[in-house]
PDB file of C-alpha atoms in Angstrom:
ATOM      1  CA  MET A   1     -31.365 -41.889   3.118  1.00 76.00           C
ATOM      2  CA  LEU A   2     -28.145 -39.931   3.036  1.00 80.00           C
ATOM      3  CA  ALA A   3     -28.606 -37.876   6.212  1.00 81.00           C
ATOM      4  CA  THR A   4     -31.083 -36.135   8.504  1.00 82.00           C
ATOM      5  CA  LEU A   5     -31.110 -32.474   9.497  1.00 79.00           C
ATOM      6  CA  SER A   6     -32.690 -30.491  12.322  1.00 81.00           C
ATOM      7  CA  ASP A   7     -32.014 -27.873  14.966  1.00 76.00           C
ATOM      8  CA  GLY A   8     -30.593 -28.797  18.379  1.00 75.00           C
ATOM      9  CA  GLU A   9     -33.885 -29.969  19.886  1.00 81.00           C
ATOM     10  CA  SER A  10     -33.101 -33.322  21.531  1.00 84.00           C
ATOM     11  CA  ALA A  11     -36.591 -34.799  21.011  1.00 86.00           C
ATOM     12  CA  ILE A  12     -36.435 -34.123  17.252  1.00 85.00           C
ATOM     13  CA  ILE A  13     -32.941 -35.575  16.994  1.00 83.00           C
ATOM     14  CA  ALA A  14     -34.007 -38.690  18.922  1.00 88.00           C
ATOM     15  CA  ALA A  15     -37.071 -39.179  16.702  1.00 87.00           C
ATOM     16  CA  MET A  16     -35.056 -38.830  13.489  1.00 82.00           C
ATOM     17  CA  ASN A  17     -32.326 -41.150  14.730  1.00 86.00           C
ATOM     18  CA  SER A  18     -34.982 -43.714  15.660  1.00 87.00           C
ATOM     19  CA  SER A  19     -36.713 -43.436  12.275  1.00 86.00           C
ATOM     20  CA  TRP A  20     -33.492 -43.551  10.232  1.00 87.00           C
ATOM     21  CA  PRO A  21     -30.853 -45.192  12.419  1.00 86.00           C
ATOM     22  CA  ASP A  22     -28.397 -45.715   9.544  1.00 86.00           C
ATOM     23  CA  ALA A  23     -28.457 -42.101   8.389  1.00 84.00           C
ATOM     24  CA  PRO A  24     -26.054 -39.640  10.021  1.00 86.00           C
ATOM     25  CA  HIS A  25     -27.686 -36.661  11.661  1.00 80.00           C
ATOM     26  CA  GLN A  26     -26.406 -33.132  11.300  1.00 79.00           C
ATOM     27  CA  ARG A  27     -27.396 -29.975  13.092  1.00 77.00           C
ATOM     28  CA  CYS A  28     -28.781 -27.237  10.834  1.00 74.00           C
ATOM     29  CA  GLN A  29     -26.082 -24.639  10.228  1.00 72.00           C
ATOM     30  CA  ALA A  30     -28.581 -21.769  10.088  1.00 72.00           C
ATOM     31  CA  HIS A  31     -29.907 -22.621  13.556  1.00 69.00           C
ATOM     32  CA  PHE A  32     -26.357 -23.119  14.854  1.00 67.00           C
ATOM     33  CA  LEU A  33     -25.207 -19.728  13.576  1.00 66.00           C
ATOM     34  CA  SER A  34     -28.333 -18.065  14.934  1.00 70.00           C
ATOM     35  CA  ASN A  35     -27.724 -19.517  18.393  1.00 69.00           C
ATOM     36  CA  LEU A  36     -24.051 -18.554  18.147  1.00 65.00           C
ATOM     37  CA  SER A  37     -24.933 -14.960  17.248  1.00 65.00           C
ATOM     38  CA  GLU A  38     -27.135 -14.725  20.340  1.00 72.00           C
ATOM     39  CA  ALA A  39     -24.078 -15.464  22.469  1.00 72.00           C
ATOM     40  CA  VAL A  40     -21.782 -13.152  20.492  1.00 67.00           C
ATOM     41  CA  LEU A  41     -24.202 -10.214  20.129  1.00 71.00           C
ATOM     42  CA  PRO A  42     -23.781  -8.819  23.684  1.00 76.00           C
ATOM     43  CA  LEU A  43     -19.988  -8.915  23.303  1.00 74.00           C
ATOM     44  CA  ASP A  44     -20.205  -7.280  19.874  1.00 68.00           C
ATOM     45  CA  THR A  45     -22.512  -4.551  21.210  1.00 75.00           C
ATOM     46  CA  LYS A  46     -20.169  -3.885  24.118  1.00 76.00           C
ATOM     47  CA  LEU A  47     -17.179  -3.704  21.757  1.00 71.00           C
ATOM     48  CA  ARG A  48     -18.938  -1.242  19.428  1.00 71.00           C
ATOM     49  CA  GLN A  49     -19.900   0.923  22.385  1.00 76.00           C
ATOM     50  CA  GLN A  50     -16.315   0.904  23.622  1.00 75.00           C
ATOM     51  CA  LEU A  51     -14.976   1.803  20.174  1.00 69.00           C
ATOM     52  CA  LYS A  52     -17.490   4.628  19.871  1.00 72.00           C
ATOM     53  CA  ALA A  53     -16.466   5.966  23.283  1.00 74.00           C
ATOM     54  CA  ASP A  54     -12.777   5.787  22.304  1.00 69.00           C
ATOM     55  CA  LEU A  55     -13.412   7.582  18.996  1.00 62.00           C
ATOM     56  CA  ASP A  56     -15.571  10.236  20.661  1.00 69.00           C
ATOM     57  CA  GLY A  57     -12.707  10.907  23.065  1.00 66.00           C
ATOM     58  CA  MET A  58     -10.214  11.535  20.274  1.00 59.00           C
ATOM     59  CA  PRO A  59      -9.597  15.079  19.022  1.00 54.00           C
ATOM     60  CA  LYS A  60     -11.789  15.966  16.069  1.00 51.00           C
ATOM     61  CA  VAL A  61     -10.108  15.904  12.660  1.00 47.00           C
ATOM     62  CA  PRO A  62     -10.292  19.458  11.315  1.00 49.00           C
ATOM     63  CA  GLU A  63     -12.344  20.151   8.209  1.00 54.00           C
ATOM     64  CA  PHE A  64     -10.462  20.951   5.023  1.00 56.00           C
ATOM     65  CA  SER A  65     -11.480  24.601   5.295  1.00 55.00           C
ATOM     66  CA  GLU A  66      -9.403  24.774   8.495  1.00 60.00           C
ATOM     67  CA  ARG A  67      -6.349  23.001   7.112  1.00 66.00           C
ATOM     68  CA  PRO A  68      -5.111  25.216   4.246  1.00 68.00           C
ATOM     69  CA  GLN A  69      -4.479  28.126   6.564  1.00 73.00           C
ATOM     70  CA  GLY A  70      -1.323  26.562   7.947  1.00 79.00           C
ATOM     71  CA  THR A  71      -0.266  25.154   4.569  1.00 82.00           C
ATOM     72  CA  ALA A  72      -0.821  28.433   2.742  1.00 81.00           C
ATOM     73  CA  ALA A  73       0.965  30.349   5.488  1.00 82.00           C
ATOM     74  CA  GLU A  74       3.958  28.020   5.389  1.00 86.00           C
ATOM     75  CA  HIS A  75       4.290  27.631   1.599  1.00 87.00           C
ATOM     76  CA  GLY A  76       2.567  30.752   0.320  1.00 89.00           C
ATOM     77  CA  GLY A  77      -0.282  28.856  -1.324  1.00 91.00           C
ATOM     78  CA  LEU A  78      -1.694  25.459  -2.304  1.00 92.00           C
ATOM     79  CA  ILE A  79      -0.993  22.898  -5.016  1.00 92.00           C
ATOM     80  CA  TRP A  80      -4.016  21.066  -6.420  1.00 93.00           C
ATOM     81  CA  ALA A  81      -3.733  17.590  -7.933  1.00 92.00           C
ATOM     82  CA  ILE A  82      -6.191  15.185  -9.542  1.00 91.00           C
ATOM     83  CA  ASP A  83      -5.645  11.451  -9.744  1.00 87.00           C
ATOM     84  CA  ALA A  84      -7.908   8.901 -11.431  1.00 84.00           C
ATOM     85  CA  LEU A  85      -8.440   5.539  -9.732  1.00 81.00           C
ATOM     86  CA  GLN A  86     -10.283   2.527 -11.120  1.00 75.00           C
ATOM     87  CA  PRO A  87     -11.984   0.384  -8.463  1.00 69.00           C
ATOM     88  CA  GLU A  88     -11.420  -3.329  -8.997  1.00 68.00           C
ATOM     89  CA  GLY A  89     -14.183  -4.937 -11.013  1.00 61.00           C
ATOM     90  CA  HIS A  90     -15.830  -1.597 -11.867  1.00 62.00           C
ATOM     91  CA  GLY A  91     -15.858   0.120 -15.231  1.00 69.00           C
ATOM     92  CA  THR A  92     -16.036   3.730 -14.034  1.00 78.00           C
ATOM     93  CA  LEU A  93     -13.176   5.909 -12.805  1.00 82.00           C
ATOM     94  CA  LEU A  94     -12.946   7.677  -9.460  1.00 86.00           C
ATOM     95  CA  TYR A  95     -11.361  11.129  -9.804  1.00 88.00           C
ATOM     96  CA  VAL A  96      -9.840  12.386  -6.557  1.00 89.00           C
ATOM     97  CA  LEU A  97      -8.905  16.012  -5.880  1.00 91.00           C
ATOM     98  CA  TYR A  98      -6.272  16.498  -3.186  1.00 88.00           C
ATOM     99  CA  GLU A  99      -3.974  19.201  -1.895  1.00 89.00           C
ATOM    100  CA  VAL A 100      -0.359  18.117  -2.457  1.00 88.00           C
ATOM    101  CA  LEU A 101       1.573  20.023   0.211  1.00 88.00           C
ATOM    102  CA  SER A 102      -0.658  18.903   3.087  1.00 85.00           C
ATOM    103  CA  GLY A 103      -1.504  15.530   1.518  1.00 84.00           C
ATOM    104  CA  THR A 104      -5.213  16.178   2.091  1.00 85.00           C
ATOM    105  CA  PRO A 105      -7.890  14.426  -0.022  1.00 86.00           C
ATOM    106  CA  VAL A 106     -10.626  16.981  -0.623  1.00 86.00           C
ATOM    107  CA  SER A 107     -13.256  15.625  -2.989  1.00 87.00           C
ATOM    108  CA  ALA A 108     -14.023  12.811  -5.433  1.00 88.00           C
ATOM    109  CA  ILE A 109     -16.317  12.230  -8.366  1.00 87.00           C
ATOM    110  CA  GLN A 110     -17.138   9.027 -10.246  1.00 85.00           C
ATOM    111  CA  LEU A 111     -17.348   9.234 -14.031  1.00 84.00           C
ATOM    112  CA  PRO A 112     -17.284   6.664 -16.843  1.00 81.00           C
ATOM    113  CA  GLN A 113     -14.555   8.731 -18.488  1.00 77.00           C
ATOM    114  CA  ALA A 114     -12.820  12.088 -18.192  1.00 76.00           C
ATOM    115  CA  GLN A 115     -15.258  14.752 -19.390  1.00 82.00           C
ATOM    116  CA  GLY A 116     -13.961  18.303 -19.326  1.00 84.00           C
ATOM    117  CA  GLN A 117     -17.188  20.157 -18.548  1.00 90.00           C
ATOM    118  CA  GLN A 118     -18.172  17.831 -15.703  1.00 90.00           C
ATOM    119  CA  LEU A 119     -14.701  18.152 -14.194  1.00 92.00           C
ATOM    120  CA  ILE A 120     -14.870  21.962 -14.436  1.00 92.00           C
ATOM    121  CA  GLU A 121     -18.240  22.010 -12.668  1.00 92.00           C
ATOM    122  CA  TRP A 122     -16.865  19.675  -9.998  1.00 91.00           C
ATOM    123  CA  LEU A 123     -13.884  21.999  -9.367  1.00 92.00           C
ATOM    124  CA  GLN A 124     -15.904  25.237  -9.155  1.00 91.00           C
ATOM    125  CA  PRO A 125     -16.316  25.285  -5.318  1.00 89.00           C
ATOM    126  CA  TYR A 126     -12.556  24.904  -4.848  1.00 89.00           C
ATOM    127  CA  GLN A 127     -11.784  27.491  -7.504  1.00 88.00           C
ATOM    128  CA  LYS A 128     -13.550  30.077  -5.293  1.00 86.00           C
ATOM    129  CA  LEU A 129     -11.338  29.467  -2.256  1.00 85.00           C
ATOM    130  CA  ARG A 130      -9.362  32.538  -1.239  1.00 85.00           C
ATOM    131  CA  TYR A 131      -5.997  30.752  -1.154  1.00 88.00           C
ATOM    132  CA  LYS A 132      -3.381  31.319  -3.823  1.00 91.00           C
ATOM    133  CA  VAL A 133      -2.786  28.320  -6.113  1.00 93.00           C
ATOM    134  CA  LEU A 134       0.919  27.765  -6.728  1.00 94.00           C
ATOM    135  CA  ALA A 135       0.521  25.004  -9.319  1.00 94.00           C
ATOM    136  CA  THR A 136      -1.675  22.141 -10.516  1.00 94.00           C
ATOM    137  CA  LEU A 137      -0.657  18.529 -10.962  1.00 91.00           C
ATOM    138  CA  SER A 138      -2.103  15.560 -12.861  1.00 90.00           C
ATOM    139  CA  ASP A 139      -1.288  12.765 -15.260  1.00 86.00           C
ATOM    140  CA  GLY A 140      -1.272  13.284 -19.021  1.00 84.00           C
ATOM    141  CA  GLU A 141      -5.068  13.039 -19.492  1.00 87.00           C
ATOM    142  CA  SER A 142      -5.985  15.994 -21.714  1.00 89.00           C
ATOM    143  CA  ALA A 143      -9.473  16.463 -20.215  1.00 91.00           C
ATOM    144  CA  ILE A 144      -8.051  16.755 -16.685  1.00 91.00           C
ATOM    145  CA  ILE A 145      -5.347  19.194 -17.798  1.00 92.00           C
ATOM    146  CA  ALA A 146      -7.921  21.319 -19.636  1.00 93.00           C
ATOM    147  CA  ALA A 147     -10.245  21.370 -16.604  1.00 93.00           C
ATOM    148  CA  MET A 148      -7.448  22.400 -14.227  1.00 93.00           C
ATOM    149  CA  ASN A 149      -6.147  25.081 -16.597  1.00 94.00           C
ATOM    150  CA  SER A 150      -9.673  26.416 -16.932  1.00 94.00           C
ATOM    151  CA  SER A 151     -10.232  26.447 -13.172  1.00 93.00           C
ATOM    152  CA  TRP A 152      -6.844  27.955 -12.270  1.00 94.00           C
ATOM    153  CA  PRO A 153      -5.566  29.693 -15.429  1.00 94.00           C
ATOM    154  CA  ASP A 154      -2.802  31.600 -13.625  1.00 94.00           C
ATOM    155  CA  ALA A 155      -1.275  28.482 -12.019  1.00 94.00           C
ATOM    156  CA  PRO A 156       1.334  26.517 -13.977  1.00 94.00           C
ATOM    157  CA  HIS A 157       0.471  22.897 -14.632  1.00 92.00           C
ATOM    158  CA  GLN A 158       2.949  20.057 -14.223  1.00 88.00           C
ATOM    159  CA  ARG A 159       2.651  16.436 -15.161  1.00 84.00           C
ATOM    160  CA  CYS A 160       2.912  14.047 -12.207  1.00 74.00           C
ATOM    161  CA  GLN A 161       6.413  12.573 -12.036  1.00 69.00           C
ATOM    162  CA  ALA A 162       5.121   9.254 -10.667  1.00 69.00           C
ATOM    163  CA  HIS A 163       2.810   8.822 -13.673  1.00 62.00           C
ATOM    164  CA  PHE A 164       5.537   9.961 -16.076  1.00 62.00           C
ATOM    165  CA  LEU A 165       8.066   7.460 -14.685  1.00 67.00           C
ATOM    166  CA  SER A 166       5.439   4.717 -14.679  1.00 68.00           C
ATOM    167  CA  ASN A 167       4.683   5.334 -18.359  1.00 64.00           C
ATOM    168  CA  LEU A 168       8.398   5.502 -19.095  1.00 67.00           C
ATOM    169  CA  SER A 169       9.024   2.187 -17.352  1.00 68.00           C
ATOM    170  CA  GLU A 170       6.490   0.454 -19.607  1.00 72.00           C
ATOM    171  CA  ALA A 171       8.785   1.077 -22.601  1.00 75.00           C
ATOM    172  CA  VAL A 172      12.009   0.330 -20.692  1.00 77.00           C
ATOM    173  CA  LEU A 173      10.827  -2.830 -18.905  1.00 77.00           C
ATOM    174  CA  PRO A 174      11.120  -5.234 -21.909  1.00 82.00           C
ATOM    175  CA  LEU A 175      14.673  -4.014 -22.603  1.00 82.00           C
ATOM    176  CA  ASP A 176      15.592  -4.268 -18.920  1.00 81.00           C
ATOM    177  CA  THR A 177      14.195  -7.809 -18.723  1.00 84.00           C
ATOM    178  CA  LYS A 178      16.159  -8.861 -21.796  1.00 84.00           C
ATOM    179  CA  LEU A 179      19.357  -7.331 -20.372  1.00 84.00           C
ATOM    180  CA  ARG A 180      18.920  -9.122 -17.039  1.00 85.00           C
ATOM    181  CA  GLN A 181      18.353 -12.437 -18.796  1.00 85.00           C
ATOM    182  CA  GLN A 182      21.491 -11.898 -20.908  1.00 85.00           C
ATOM    183  CA  LEU A 183      23.562 -10.999 -17.834  1.00 85.00           C
ATOM    184  CA  LYS A 184      22.281 -14.073 -16.005  1.00 84.00           C
ATOM    185  CA  ALA A 185      23.181 -16.303 -18.962  1.00 82.00           C
ATOM    186  CA  ASP A 186      26.702 -14.785 -19.130  1.00 81.00           C
ATOM    187  CA  LEU A 187      27.268 -15.219 -15.377  1.00 81.00           C
ATOM    188  CA  ASP A 188      25.938 -18.788 -15.377  1.00 81.00           C
ATOM    189  CA  GLY A 189      28.518 -19.655 -18.054  1.00 77.00           C
ATOM    190  CA  MET A 190      31.473 -18.482 -15.957  1.00 79.00           C
ATOM    191  CA  PRO A 191      33.430 -20.933 -13.760  1.00 80.00           C
ATOM    192  CA  LYS A 192      32.353 -20.963 -10.152  1.00 76.00           C
ATOM    193  CA  VAL A 193      34.548 -19.019  -7.745  1.00 74.00           C
ATOM    194  CA  PRO A 194      35.933 -21.503  -5.173  1.00 73.00           C
ATOM    195  CA  GLU A 195      35.260 -21.009  -1.495  1.00 73.00           C
ATOM    196  CA  PHE A 196      38.119 -19.759   0.675  1.00 66.00           C
ATOM    197  CA  SER A 197      38.574 -23.199   2.261  1.00 63.00           C
ATOM    198  CA  GLU A 198      38.954 -24.719  -1.209  1.00 60.00           C
ATOM    199  CA  ARG A 199      41.561 -22.278  -2.482  1.00 58.00           C
ATOM    200  CA  PRO A 200      45.130 -23.636  -2.901  1.00 60.00           C
ATOM    201  CA  GLN A 201      47.644 -22.463  -0.337  1.00 62.00           C
ATOM    202  CA  GLY A 202      50.891 -20.889  -1.574  1.00 60.00           C
ATOM    203  CA  PRO A 203      54.270 -22.323  -0.486  1.00 59.00           C
ATOM    204  CA  GLY A 204      55.007 -19.184   1.537  1.00 56.00           C
ATOM    205  CA  SER A 205      51.885 -19.584   3.667  1.00 53.00           C
ATOM    206  CA  GLU A 206      53.316 -22.577   5.572  1.00 52.00           C
ATOM    207  CA  GLN A 207      56.519 -20.693   6.347  1.00 50.00           C
ATOM    208  CA  GLN A 208      54.737 -17.557   7.428  1.00 51.00           C
ATOM    209  CA  GLN A 209      54.505 -18.640  11.052  1.00 51.00           C
ATOM    210  CA  ASP A 210      58.256 -19.513  11.131  1.00 52.00           C
ATOM    211  CA  SER A 211      59.345 -16.162   9.764  1.00 52.00           C
ATOM    212  CA  LEU A 212      58.532 -14.181  12.882  1.00 52.00           C
ATOM    213  CA  PRO A 213      61.332 -12.013  14.307  1.00 53.00           C
ATOM    214  CA  PHE A 214      63.466 -13.514  17.055  1.00 48.00           C
ATOM    215  CA  PHE A 215      62.392 -10.921  19.601  1.00 48.00           C
ATOM    216  CA  GLN A 216      58.786 -12.076  19.263  1.00 50.00           C
ATOM    217  CA  GLU A 217      59.716 -15.715  19.821  1.00 49.00           C
ATOM    218  CA  SER A 218      61.993 -15.376  22.872  1.00 50.00           C
ATOM    219  CA  PRO A 219      61.644 -13.125  25.887  1.00 53.00           C
ATOM    220  CA  ILE A 220      64.142 -10.279  26.203  1.00 51.00           C
ATOM    221  CA  CYS A 221      66.573 -10.732  29.117  1.00 53.00           C
ATOM    222  CA  HIS A 222      68.222  -7.711  30.724  1.00 53.00           C
ATOM    223  CA  GLU A 223      71.527  -8.124  32.574  1.00 52.00           C
ATOM    224  CA  THR A 224      71.649  -6.708  36.055  1.00 48.00           C
TER     225      THR A 224
END
């Protein structure tokens, strides 16, 4: 008998310990967690109620339809951008539409891959907004560019600088790594620069204190 297991009932524990005195007894984790949750539940309920009251007291976040008014008034229009994100451990892509100038996420759609017609249909409600579109922004995915050009044909399209620099760095990174390794090897081969306390003192350094002018060594006496 390796061990015995039960809930916290003392009579059951006593009976099992009497029947198998050499076997260690352990309290069932499921019963322990259930009893623990009974003690924690009132505190958890109170905390959730308090959080809900705090959130209800906060000013309501305006809907997107209320936000572009200030952005369009300040900048003369909106800039639409689409970015594709891949959730970890998931094969599909999450396409996010956001307004660049206000930094406002607006909508998202999950697709296995960029499909022009589906993207165009997804963008239709935002194509009908009354605000002027200054430009569109995305990475180099041809289906996204085609969908944005179809939805806003009068707005110039620009490739996202962050994506462009990221793609550029992929080609530069191996060369940069090789250069850093070469520089490190060259610097490691140079003699070590001595610390200041280890540097040799010149013969003039010992005489420097004795070469002070006479008027700084002796007080000036005035005859009266």
